[in-house]
Short mmCIF file of C-alpha atoms in Angstrom, two decimals:
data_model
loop_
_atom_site.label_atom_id
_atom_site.label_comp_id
_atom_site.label_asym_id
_atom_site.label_seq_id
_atom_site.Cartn_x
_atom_site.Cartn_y
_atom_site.Cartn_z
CA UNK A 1 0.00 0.00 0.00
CA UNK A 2 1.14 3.16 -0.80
CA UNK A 3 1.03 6.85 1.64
CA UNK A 4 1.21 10.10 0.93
CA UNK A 5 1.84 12.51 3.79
CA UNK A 6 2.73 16.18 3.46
CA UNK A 7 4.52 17.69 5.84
CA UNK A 8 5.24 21.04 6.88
CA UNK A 9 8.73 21.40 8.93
CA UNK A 10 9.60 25.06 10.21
CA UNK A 11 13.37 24.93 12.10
CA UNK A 12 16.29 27.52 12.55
CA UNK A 13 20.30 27.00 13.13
CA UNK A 14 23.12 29.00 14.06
CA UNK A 15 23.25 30.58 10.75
CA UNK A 16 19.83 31.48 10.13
CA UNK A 17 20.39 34.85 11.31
CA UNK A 18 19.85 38.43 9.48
CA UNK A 19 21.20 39.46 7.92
CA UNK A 20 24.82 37.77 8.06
CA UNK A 21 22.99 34.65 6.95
CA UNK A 22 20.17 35.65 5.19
CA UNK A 23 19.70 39.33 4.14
CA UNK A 24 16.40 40.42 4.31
CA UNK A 25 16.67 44.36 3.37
CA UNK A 26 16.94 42.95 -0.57
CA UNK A 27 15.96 39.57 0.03
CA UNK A 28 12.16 39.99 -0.35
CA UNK A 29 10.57 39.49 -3.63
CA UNK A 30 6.83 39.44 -4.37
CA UNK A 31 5.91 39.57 -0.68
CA UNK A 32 7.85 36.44 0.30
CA UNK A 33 11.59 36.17 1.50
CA UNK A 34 13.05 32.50 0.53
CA UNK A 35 16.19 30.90 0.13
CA UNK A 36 17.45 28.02 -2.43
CA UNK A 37 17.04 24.76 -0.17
CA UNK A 38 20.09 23.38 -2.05
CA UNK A 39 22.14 26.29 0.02
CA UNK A 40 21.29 25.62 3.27
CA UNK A 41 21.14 22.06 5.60
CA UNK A 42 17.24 20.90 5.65
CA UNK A 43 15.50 17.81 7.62
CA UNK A 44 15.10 15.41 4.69
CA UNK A 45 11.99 13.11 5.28
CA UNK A 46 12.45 9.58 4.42
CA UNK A 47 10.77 6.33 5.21
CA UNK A 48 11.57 3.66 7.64
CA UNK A 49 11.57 0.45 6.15
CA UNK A 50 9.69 1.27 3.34
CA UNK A 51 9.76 -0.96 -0.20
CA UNK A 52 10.17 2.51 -1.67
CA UNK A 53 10.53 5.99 -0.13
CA UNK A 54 10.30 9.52 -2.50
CA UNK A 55 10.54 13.27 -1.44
CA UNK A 56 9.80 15.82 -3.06
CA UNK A 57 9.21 19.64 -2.26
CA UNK A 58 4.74 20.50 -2.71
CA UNK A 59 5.69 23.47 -4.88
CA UNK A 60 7.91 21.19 -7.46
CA UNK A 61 10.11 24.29 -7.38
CA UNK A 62 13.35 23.33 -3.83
CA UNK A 63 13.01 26.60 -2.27
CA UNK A 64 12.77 27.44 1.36
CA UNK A 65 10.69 29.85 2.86
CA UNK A 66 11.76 32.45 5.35
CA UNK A 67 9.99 32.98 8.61
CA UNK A 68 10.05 36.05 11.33
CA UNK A 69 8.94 33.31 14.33
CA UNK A 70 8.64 29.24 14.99
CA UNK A 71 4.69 28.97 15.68
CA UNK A 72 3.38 27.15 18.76
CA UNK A 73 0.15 25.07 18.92
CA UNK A 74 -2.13 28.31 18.50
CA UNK A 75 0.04 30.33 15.91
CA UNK A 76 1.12 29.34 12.63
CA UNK A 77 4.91 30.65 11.95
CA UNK A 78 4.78 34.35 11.19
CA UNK A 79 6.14 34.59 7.29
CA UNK A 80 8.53 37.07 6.31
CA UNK A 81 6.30 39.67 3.41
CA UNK A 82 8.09 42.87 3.91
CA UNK A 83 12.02 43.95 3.57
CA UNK A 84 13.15 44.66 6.64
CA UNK A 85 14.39 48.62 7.94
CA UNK A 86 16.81 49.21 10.60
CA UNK A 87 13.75 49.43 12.89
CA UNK A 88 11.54 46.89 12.45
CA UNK A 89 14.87 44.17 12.00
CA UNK A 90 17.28 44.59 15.27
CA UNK A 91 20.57 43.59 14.34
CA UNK A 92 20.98 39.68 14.34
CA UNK A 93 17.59 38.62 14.32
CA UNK A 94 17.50 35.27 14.32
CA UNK A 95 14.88 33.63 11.57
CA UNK A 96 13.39 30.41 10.87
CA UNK A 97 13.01 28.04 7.92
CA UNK A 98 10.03 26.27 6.27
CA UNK A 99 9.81 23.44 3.88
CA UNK A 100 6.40 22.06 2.82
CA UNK A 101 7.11 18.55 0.94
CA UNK A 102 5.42 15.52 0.05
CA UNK A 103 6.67 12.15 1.23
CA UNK A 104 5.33 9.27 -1.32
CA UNK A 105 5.60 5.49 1.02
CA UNK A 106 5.47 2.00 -0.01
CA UNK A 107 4.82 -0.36 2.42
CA UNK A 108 4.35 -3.83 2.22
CA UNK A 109 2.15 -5.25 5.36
CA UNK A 110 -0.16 -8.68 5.08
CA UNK A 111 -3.66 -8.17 5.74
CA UNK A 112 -6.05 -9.91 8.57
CA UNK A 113 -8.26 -11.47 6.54
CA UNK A 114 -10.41 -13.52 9.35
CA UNK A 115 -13.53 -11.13 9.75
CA UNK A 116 -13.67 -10.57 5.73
CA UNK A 117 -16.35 -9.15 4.48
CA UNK A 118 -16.35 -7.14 7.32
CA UNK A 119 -12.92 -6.64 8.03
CA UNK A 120 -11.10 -3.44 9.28
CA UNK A 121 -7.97 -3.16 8.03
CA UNK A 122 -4.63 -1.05 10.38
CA UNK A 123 -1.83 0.53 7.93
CA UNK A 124 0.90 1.58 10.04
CA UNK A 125 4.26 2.81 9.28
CA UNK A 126 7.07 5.26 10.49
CA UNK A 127 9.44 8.12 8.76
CA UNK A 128 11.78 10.22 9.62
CA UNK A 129 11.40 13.88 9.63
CA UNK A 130 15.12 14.63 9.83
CA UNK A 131 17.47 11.88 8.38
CA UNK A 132 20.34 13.65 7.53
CA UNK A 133 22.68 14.36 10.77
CA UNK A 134 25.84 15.21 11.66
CA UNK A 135 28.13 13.48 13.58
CA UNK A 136 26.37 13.90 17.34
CA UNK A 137 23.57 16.04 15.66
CA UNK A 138 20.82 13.39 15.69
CA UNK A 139 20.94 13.68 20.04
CA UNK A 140 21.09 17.56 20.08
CA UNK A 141 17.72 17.86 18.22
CA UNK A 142 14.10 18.02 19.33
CA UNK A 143 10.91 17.51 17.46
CA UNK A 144 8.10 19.68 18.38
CA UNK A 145 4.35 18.78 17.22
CA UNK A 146 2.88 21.84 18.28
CA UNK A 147 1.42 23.51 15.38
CA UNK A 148 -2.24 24.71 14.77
CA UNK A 149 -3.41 21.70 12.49
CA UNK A 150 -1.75 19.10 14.53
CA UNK A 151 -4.53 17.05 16.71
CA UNK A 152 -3.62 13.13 18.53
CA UNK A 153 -7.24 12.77 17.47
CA UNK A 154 -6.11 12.85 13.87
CA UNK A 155 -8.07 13.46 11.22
CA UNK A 156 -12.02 13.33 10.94
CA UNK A 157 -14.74 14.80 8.34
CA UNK A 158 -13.57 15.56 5.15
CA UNK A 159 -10.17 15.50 5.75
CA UNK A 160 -10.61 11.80 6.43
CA UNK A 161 -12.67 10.64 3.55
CA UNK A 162 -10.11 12.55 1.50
CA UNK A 163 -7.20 10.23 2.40
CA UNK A 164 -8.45 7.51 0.03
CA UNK A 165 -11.31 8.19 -2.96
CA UNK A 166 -12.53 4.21 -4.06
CA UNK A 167 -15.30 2.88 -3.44
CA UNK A 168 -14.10 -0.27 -1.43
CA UNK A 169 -12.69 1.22 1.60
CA UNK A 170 -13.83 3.41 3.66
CA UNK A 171 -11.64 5.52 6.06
CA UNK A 172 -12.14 5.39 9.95
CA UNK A 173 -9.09 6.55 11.45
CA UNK A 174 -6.05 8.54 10.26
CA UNK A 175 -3.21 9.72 12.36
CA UNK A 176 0.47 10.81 12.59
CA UNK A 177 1.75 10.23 16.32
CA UNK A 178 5.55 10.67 17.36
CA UNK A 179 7.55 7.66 17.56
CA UNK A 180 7.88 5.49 20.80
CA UNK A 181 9.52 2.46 21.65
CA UNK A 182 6.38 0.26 19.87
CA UNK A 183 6.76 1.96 16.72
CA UNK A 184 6.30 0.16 13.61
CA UNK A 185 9.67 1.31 11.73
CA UNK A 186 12.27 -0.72 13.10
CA UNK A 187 15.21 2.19 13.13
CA UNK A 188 12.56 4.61 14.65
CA UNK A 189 12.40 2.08 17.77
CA UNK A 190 15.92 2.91 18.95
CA UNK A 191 16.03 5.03 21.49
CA UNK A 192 18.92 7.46 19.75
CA UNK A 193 16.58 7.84 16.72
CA UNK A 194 13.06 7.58 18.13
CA UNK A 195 12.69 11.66 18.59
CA UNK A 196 13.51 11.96 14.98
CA UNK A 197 10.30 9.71 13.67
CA UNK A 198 6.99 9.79 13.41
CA UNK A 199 3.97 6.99 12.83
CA UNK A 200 0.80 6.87 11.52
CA UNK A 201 -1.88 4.56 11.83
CA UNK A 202 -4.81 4.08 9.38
CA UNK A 203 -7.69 2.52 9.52
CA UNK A 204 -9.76 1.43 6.66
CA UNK A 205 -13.31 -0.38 6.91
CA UNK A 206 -13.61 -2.57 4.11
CA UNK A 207 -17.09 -1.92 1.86
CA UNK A 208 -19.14 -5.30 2.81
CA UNK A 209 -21.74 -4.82 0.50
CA UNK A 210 -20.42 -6.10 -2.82
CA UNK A 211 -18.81 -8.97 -1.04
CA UNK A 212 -22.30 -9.48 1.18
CA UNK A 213 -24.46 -10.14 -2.17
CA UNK A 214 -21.22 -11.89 -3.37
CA UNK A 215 -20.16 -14.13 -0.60
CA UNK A 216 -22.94 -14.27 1.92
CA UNK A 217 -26.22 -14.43 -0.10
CA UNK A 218 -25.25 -17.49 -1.56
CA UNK A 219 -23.96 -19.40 1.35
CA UNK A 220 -27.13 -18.36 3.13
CA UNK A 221 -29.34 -19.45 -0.11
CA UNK A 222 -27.25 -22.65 0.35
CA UNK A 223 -28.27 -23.17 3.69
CA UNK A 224 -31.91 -22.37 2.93
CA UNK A 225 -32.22 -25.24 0.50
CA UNK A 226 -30.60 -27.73 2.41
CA UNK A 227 -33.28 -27.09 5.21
CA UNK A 228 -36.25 -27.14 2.64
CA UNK A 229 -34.74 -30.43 1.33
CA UNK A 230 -34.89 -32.19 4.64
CA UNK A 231 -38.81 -31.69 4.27
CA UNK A 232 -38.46 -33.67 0.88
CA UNK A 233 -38.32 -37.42 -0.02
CA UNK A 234 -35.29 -39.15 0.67
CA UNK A 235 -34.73 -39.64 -3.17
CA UNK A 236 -35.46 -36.18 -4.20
CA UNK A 237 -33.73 -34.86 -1.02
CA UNK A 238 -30.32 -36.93 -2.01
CA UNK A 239 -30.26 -34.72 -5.70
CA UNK A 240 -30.66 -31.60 -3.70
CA UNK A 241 -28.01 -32.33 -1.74
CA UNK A 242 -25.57 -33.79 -4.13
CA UNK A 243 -25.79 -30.48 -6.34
CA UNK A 244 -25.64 -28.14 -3.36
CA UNK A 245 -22.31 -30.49 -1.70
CA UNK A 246 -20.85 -29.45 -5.43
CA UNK A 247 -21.99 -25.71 -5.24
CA UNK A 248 -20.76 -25.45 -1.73
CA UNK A 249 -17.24 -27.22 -2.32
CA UNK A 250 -16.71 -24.74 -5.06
CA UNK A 251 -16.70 -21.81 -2.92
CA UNK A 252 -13.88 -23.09 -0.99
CA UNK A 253 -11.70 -21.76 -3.63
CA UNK A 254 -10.27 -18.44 -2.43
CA UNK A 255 -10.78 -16.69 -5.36
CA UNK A 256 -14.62 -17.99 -5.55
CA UNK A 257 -14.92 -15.68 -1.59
CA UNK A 258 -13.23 -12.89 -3.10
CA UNK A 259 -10.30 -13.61 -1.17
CA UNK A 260 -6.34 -13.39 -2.59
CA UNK A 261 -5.18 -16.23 -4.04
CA UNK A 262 -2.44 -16.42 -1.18
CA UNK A 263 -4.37 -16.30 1.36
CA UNK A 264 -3.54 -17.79 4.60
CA UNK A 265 -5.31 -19.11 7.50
CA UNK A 266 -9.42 -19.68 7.47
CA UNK A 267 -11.19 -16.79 7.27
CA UNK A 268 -14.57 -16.50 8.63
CA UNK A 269 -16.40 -17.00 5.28
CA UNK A 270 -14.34 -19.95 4.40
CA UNK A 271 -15.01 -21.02 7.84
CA UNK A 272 -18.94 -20.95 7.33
CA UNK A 273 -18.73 -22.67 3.91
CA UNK A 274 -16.71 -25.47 5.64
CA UNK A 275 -19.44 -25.81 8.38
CA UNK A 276 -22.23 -25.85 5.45
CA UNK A 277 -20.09 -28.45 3.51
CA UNK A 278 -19.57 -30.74 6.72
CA UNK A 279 -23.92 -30.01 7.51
CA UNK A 280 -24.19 -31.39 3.88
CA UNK A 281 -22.29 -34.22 4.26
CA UNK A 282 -23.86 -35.26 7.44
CA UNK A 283 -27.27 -35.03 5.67
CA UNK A 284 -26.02 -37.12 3.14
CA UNK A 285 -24.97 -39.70 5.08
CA UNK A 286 -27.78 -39.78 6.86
CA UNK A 287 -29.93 -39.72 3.46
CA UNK A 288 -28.39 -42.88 2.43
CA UNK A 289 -28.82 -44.56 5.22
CA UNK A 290 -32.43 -44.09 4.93
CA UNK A 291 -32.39 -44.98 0.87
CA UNK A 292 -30.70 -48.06 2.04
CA UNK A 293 -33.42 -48.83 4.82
CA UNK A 294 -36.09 -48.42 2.96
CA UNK A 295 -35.03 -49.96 -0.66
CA UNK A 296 -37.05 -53.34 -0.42
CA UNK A 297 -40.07 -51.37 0.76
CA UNK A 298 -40.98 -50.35 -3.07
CA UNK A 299 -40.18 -53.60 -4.65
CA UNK A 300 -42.33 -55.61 -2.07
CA UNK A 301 -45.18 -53.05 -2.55
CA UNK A 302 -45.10 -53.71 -6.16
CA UNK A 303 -45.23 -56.77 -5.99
CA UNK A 304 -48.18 -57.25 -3.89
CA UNK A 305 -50.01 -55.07 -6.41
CA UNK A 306 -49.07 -56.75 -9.26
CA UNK A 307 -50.96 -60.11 -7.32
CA UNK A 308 -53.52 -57.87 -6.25
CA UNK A 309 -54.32 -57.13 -10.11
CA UNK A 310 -54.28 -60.57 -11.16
CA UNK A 311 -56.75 -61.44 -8.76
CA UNK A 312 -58.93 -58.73 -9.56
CA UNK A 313 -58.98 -60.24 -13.50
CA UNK A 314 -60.49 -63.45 -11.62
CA UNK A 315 -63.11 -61.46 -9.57
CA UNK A 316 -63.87 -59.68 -12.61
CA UNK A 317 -64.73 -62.16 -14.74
CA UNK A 318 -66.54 -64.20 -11.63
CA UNK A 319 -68.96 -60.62 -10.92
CA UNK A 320 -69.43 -60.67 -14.74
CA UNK A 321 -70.80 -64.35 -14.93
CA UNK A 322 -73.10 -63.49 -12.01
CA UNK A 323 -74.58 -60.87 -13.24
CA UNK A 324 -74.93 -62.82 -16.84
CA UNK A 325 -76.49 -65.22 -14.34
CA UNK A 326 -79.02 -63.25 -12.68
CA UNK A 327 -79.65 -61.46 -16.36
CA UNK A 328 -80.77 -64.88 -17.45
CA UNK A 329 -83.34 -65.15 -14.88
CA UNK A 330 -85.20 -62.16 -15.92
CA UNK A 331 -88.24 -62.80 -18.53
CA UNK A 332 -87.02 -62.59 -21.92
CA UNK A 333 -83.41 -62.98 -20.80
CA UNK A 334 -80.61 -65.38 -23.24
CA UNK A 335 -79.50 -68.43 -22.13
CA UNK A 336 -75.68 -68.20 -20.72
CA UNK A 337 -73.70 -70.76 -19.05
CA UNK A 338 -74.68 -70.16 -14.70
CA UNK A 339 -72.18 -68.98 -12.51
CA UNK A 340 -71.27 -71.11 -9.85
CA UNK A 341 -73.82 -71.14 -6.55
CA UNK A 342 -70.99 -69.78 -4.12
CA UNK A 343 -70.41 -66.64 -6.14
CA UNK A 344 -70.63 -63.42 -4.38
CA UNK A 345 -69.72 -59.69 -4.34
CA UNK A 346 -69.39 -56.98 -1.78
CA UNK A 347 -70.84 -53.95 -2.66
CA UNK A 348 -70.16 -50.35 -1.23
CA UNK A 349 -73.05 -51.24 1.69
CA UNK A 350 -71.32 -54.17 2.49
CA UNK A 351 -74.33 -56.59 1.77
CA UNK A 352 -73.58 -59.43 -0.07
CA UNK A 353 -75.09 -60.10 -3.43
CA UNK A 354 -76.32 -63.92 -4.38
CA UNK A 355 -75.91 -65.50 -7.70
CA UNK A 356 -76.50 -68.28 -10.08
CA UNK A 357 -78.79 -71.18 -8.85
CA UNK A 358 -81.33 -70.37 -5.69
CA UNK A 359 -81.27 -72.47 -3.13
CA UNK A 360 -83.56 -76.09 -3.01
CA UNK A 361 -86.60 -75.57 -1.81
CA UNK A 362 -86.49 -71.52 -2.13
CA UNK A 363 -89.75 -70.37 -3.91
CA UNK A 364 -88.59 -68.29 -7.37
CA UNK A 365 -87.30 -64.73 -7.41
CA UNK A 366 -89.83 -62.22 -8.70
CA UNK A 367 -88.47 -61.11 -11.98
CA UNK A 368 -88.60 -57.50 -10.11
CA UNK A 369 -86.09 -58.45 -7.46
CA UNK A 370 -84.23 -59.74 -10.11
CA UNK A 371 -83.60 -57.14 -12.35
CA UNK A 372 -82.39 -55.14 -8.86
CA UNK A 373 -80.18 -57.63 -8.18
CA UNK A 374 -78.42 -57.20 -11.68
CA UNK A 375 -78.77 -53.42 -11.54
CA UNK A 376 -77.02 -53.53 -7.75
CA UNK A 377 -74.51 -55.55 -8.96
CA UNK A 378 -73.06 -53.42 -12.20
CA UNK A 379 -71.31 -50.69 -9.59
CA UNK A 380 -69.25 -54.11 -8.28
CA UNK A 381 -68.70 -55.05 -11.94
CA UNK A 382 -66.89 -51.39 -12.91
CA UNK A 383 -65.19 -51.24 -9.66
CA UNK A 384 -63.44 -54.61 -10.25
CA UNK A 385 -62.84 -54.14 -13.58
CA UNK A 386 -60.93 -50.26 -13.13
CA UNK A 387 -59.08 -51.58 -9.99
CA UNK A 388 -57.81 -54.44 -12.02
CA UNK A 389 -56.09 -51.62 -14.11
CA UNK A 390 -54.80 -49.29 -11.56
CA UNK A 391 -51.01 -49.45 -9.70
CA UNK A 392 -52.35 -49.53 -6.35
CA UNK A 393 -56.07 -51.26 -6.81
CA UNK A 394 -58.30 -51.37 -3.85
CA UNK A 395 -57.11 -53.66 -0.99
CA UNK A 396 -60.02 -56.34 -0.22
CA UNK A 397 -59.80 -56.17 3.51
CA UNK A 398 -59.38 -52.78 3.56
CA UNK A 399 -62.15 -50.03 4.29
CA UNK A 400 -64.34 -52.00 2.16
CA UNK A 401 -64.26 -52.97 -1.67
CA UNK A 402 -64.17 -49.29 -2.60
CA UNK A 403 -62.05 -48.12 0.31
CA UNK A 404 -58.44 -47.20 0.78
CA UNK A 405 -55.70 -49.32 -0.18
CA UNK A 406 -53.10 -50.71 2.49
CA UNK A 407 -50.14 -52.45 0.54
CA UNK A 408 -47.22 -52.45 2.79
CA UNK A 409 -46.80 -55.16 5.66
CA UNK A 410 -45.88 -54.56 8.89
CA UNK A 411 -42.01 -55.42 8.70
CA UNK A 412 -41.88 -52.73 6.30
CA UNK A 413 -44.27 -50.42 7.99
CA UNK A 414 -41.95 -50.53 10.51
CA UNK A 415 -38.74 -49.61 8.34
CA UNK A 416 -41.28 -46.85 7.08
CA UNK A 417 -41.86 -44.63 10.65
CA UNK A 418 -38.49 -45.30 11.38
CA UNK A 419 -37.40 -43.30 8.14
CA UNK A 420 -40.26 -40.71 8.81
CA UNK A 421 -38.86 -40.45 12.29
CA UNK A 422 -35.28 -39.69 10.62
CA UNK A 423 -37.05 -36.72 8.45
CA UNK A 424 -39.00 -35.39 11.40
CA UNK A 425 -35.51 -35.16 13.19
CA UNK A 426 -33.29 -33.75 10.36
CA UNK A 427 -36.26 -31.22 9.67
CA UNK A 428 -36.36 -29.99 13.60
CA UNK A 429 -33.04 -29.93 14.57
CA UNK A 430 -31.06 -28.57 11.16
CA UNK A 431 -32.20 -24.65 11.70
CA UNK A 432 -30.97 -24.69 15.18
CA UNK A 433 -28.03 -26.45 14.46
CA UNK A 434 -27.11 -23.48 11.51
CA UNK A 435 -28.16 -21.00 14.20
CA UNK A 436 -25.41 -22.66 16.59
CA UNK A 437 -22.71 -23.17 14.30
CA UNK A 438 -22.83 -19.24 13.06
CA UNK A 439 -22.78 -18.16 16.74
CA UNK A 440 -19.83 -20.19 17.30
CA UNK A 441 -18.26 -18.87 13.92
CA UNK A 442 -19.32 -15.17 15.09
CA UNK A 443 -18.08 -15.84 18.62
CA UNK A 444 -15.00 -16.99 18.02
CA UNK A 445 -14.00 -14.69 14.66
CA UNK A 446 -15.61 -11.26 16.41
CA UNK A 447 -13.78 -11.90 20.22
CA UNK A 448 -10.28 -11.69 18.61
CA UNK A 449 -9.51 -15.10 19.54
CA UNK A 450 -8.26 -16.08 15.71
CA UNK A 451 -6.46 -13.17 15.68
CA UNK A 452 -4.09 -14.31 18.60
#
């Protein structure tokens, strides 16, 4: 990352004095007095431990200005605008010089990456405001920080959203401290050098929203299906979670989170994915289990109906003959071969329904009764005949001819509500357990404890 500080240094010597040193009855020119900084010994400002370091003076042109006092923390340093007379310049007057330049800083510092998206990033660095010395120079020389626009506070409104323009960061904290014994520059932490350095500190808030729709969304989407697709069938369920296991193991990829390629550690994102991919596997696992458990169920169940249809065929053709039978009975009716005397069908009411030969000794059926019989016994005749055709037909000992079907036995109805029970489970306990593991994840990323 790269810093750009200006800074303004006002300081005076021996020979800064008027007008041996520095004349100013002629030296004045357009309301300013200044002196070639090539003439005269300066503080240059240079960066400790910097991959590059550049000066270079805000004006472009290396000129120094000339001042009448040093400033203090209410007054700036009074320039020099007017040539000096014999009475407003005593004889010696000691002045002071300026220099307002522009120190360019490289650093190179690796990021903490753990709370990303919603990291804060610290830029910190040191550089010297006077690096040139001479021999026992460097312990005769103070650094003041009194000046008007100096603050420990540093800087805040739009002086700090001016430090950095983009859209991605946002600045929270910007400020130049002198050195100390924890500064960041590893020259400026000896004690012989420290008064000659300064530090800053910077703090920049990364912009989460990009990386919230980018990162976030998805892994929460993620987590949203899986919990819908505990609700659904095993089968269906196991797709479902085979195509989000591929979606989630694809955002371990660095790049995929937005992170650097390099990066190090587990980040909080990556950390969530990883907790999603492990709740996926689990669910998996646990899907198959039940896949396996139940995977005679269906076969069994099939084959019972495909029994169950063949015997329908038989009771079809059995109600048919009856009612052929009772048909015959009726005045006028054709001559067909008689069912046999022990055929009978339950209807809807559950009354049985005679057929073919009455019994010896009976006296003979009105034609009346009949011709109800054979009307009673067509709604038997069309149920056999479209259960005979279905997957599932009708069950004969279940709610009745026409009632619900019950095809599974009890072994397998067994294998059944233990599955269901496994559903019920996965369904109730899978939004707490995302709840829990994101607390942990928040806990343990937020409390500073991966960053020790």
């Amino acid at each position: 990352f790269t810093v750009v500080v200006e800074v303004t240094l006002t300081w005076t010597s021996r020979y800064a004095v008027h007008p041996c040193g520095i004349d100013l009855y002629r030296g004045v020119v357009g309301g300013e007095a200044v002196v070639p900084a090539k003439d005269w010994w300066r503080p240059v400002v240079k960066a400790d431990g910097a991959v590059s370091s550049e000066e270079s003076f805000v004006s472009g042109n290396p000129m120094l200005q000339v001042h009448r006092t040093a400033g203090n923390a209410t007054h700036e340093p009074e320039p020099v605008t007017q040539p000096c007379t014999q009475e407003s310049c005593p004889w010696r007057a000691q002045v002071y010089l300026q220099e307002h330049v522009l120190l360019e800083m490289t650093f190179k510092s690796d990021f903490n990456l753990n709370r990303f998206p919603f990291d804060t990033q610290v830029l910190t660095g040191s550089f010297f405001l006077a690096d040139k010395f001479g021999p026992g120079m460097a312990r005769r020389t103070s650094f003041n920080f009194d000046s008007p626009g100096y603050s420990d506070a540093g800087l805040d409104g739009d002086d700090l959203e001016g430090i950095y323009t983009k859209r991605d960061w946002t600045p929270r904290l910007a400020v130049i401290r002198p050195s100390s014994s924890s500064s960041p520059g590893a020259n400026c932490r000896k004690q012989r050098l420290s008064h000659l350095c300064a530090d800053f500190e910077i703090h920049l808030e990364r912009v989460a929203v990009g990386n919230v729709f980018r990162v976030l969304v998805p892994a929460f989407v993620q987590m949203g299906l899986t919990t819908l697709a505990a609700l659904q069938p095993a089968a269906t369920r196991l797709q479902v979670l085979a195509l989000g296991a591929i979606a989630t193991a694809a955002l371990l990829q660095p790049r995929s989170l937005g992170l650097p390629a390099d990066t190090e550690g587990v980040p909080f994102v990556m950390a969530l994915t990883i907790c999603q991919l492990a709740v996926v596997g689990l669910m998996l696992v646990v899907t198959g289990y039940q896949l396996v458990l139940t995977a005679g169920v269906d076969r069994r169940t099939a084959e019972l109906c495909s029994e169950r249809r063949a015997a329908l065929v038989g009771e079809w053709k059995a109600a048919f003959v009856a009612k052929r039978a009772l048909e015959e009975q009726l005045p006028g009716g054709a001559h067909q071969p008689v069912a046999p005397a022990d055929v009978s069908l339950s209807l809807s009411t559950g009354e049985p329904l005679g057929a073919g030969k009455e019994p010896a000794g009976s006296p003979p059926a009105e034609p009346v009764s009949l011709l109800t019989r054979a009307v009673l016994a067509l709604p038997a005749l069309m149920h056999h005949a479209s259960q005979s055709t279905l997957p599932k037909p009708t069950h004969p000992h279940g709610e009745g001819s026409m009632g619900g079907s019950d095809w599974i036995c009890a072994e397998d109805k067994a294998l059944v509500r233990k599955s269901a029970k496994i559903d019920a489970w996965m369904a109730l306990m899978l939004p707490p357990l995302y709840i829990l593991l994101t607390s942990l994840l928040l806990g343990v990323y937020w409390s500073g404890a991966m960053d020790r």
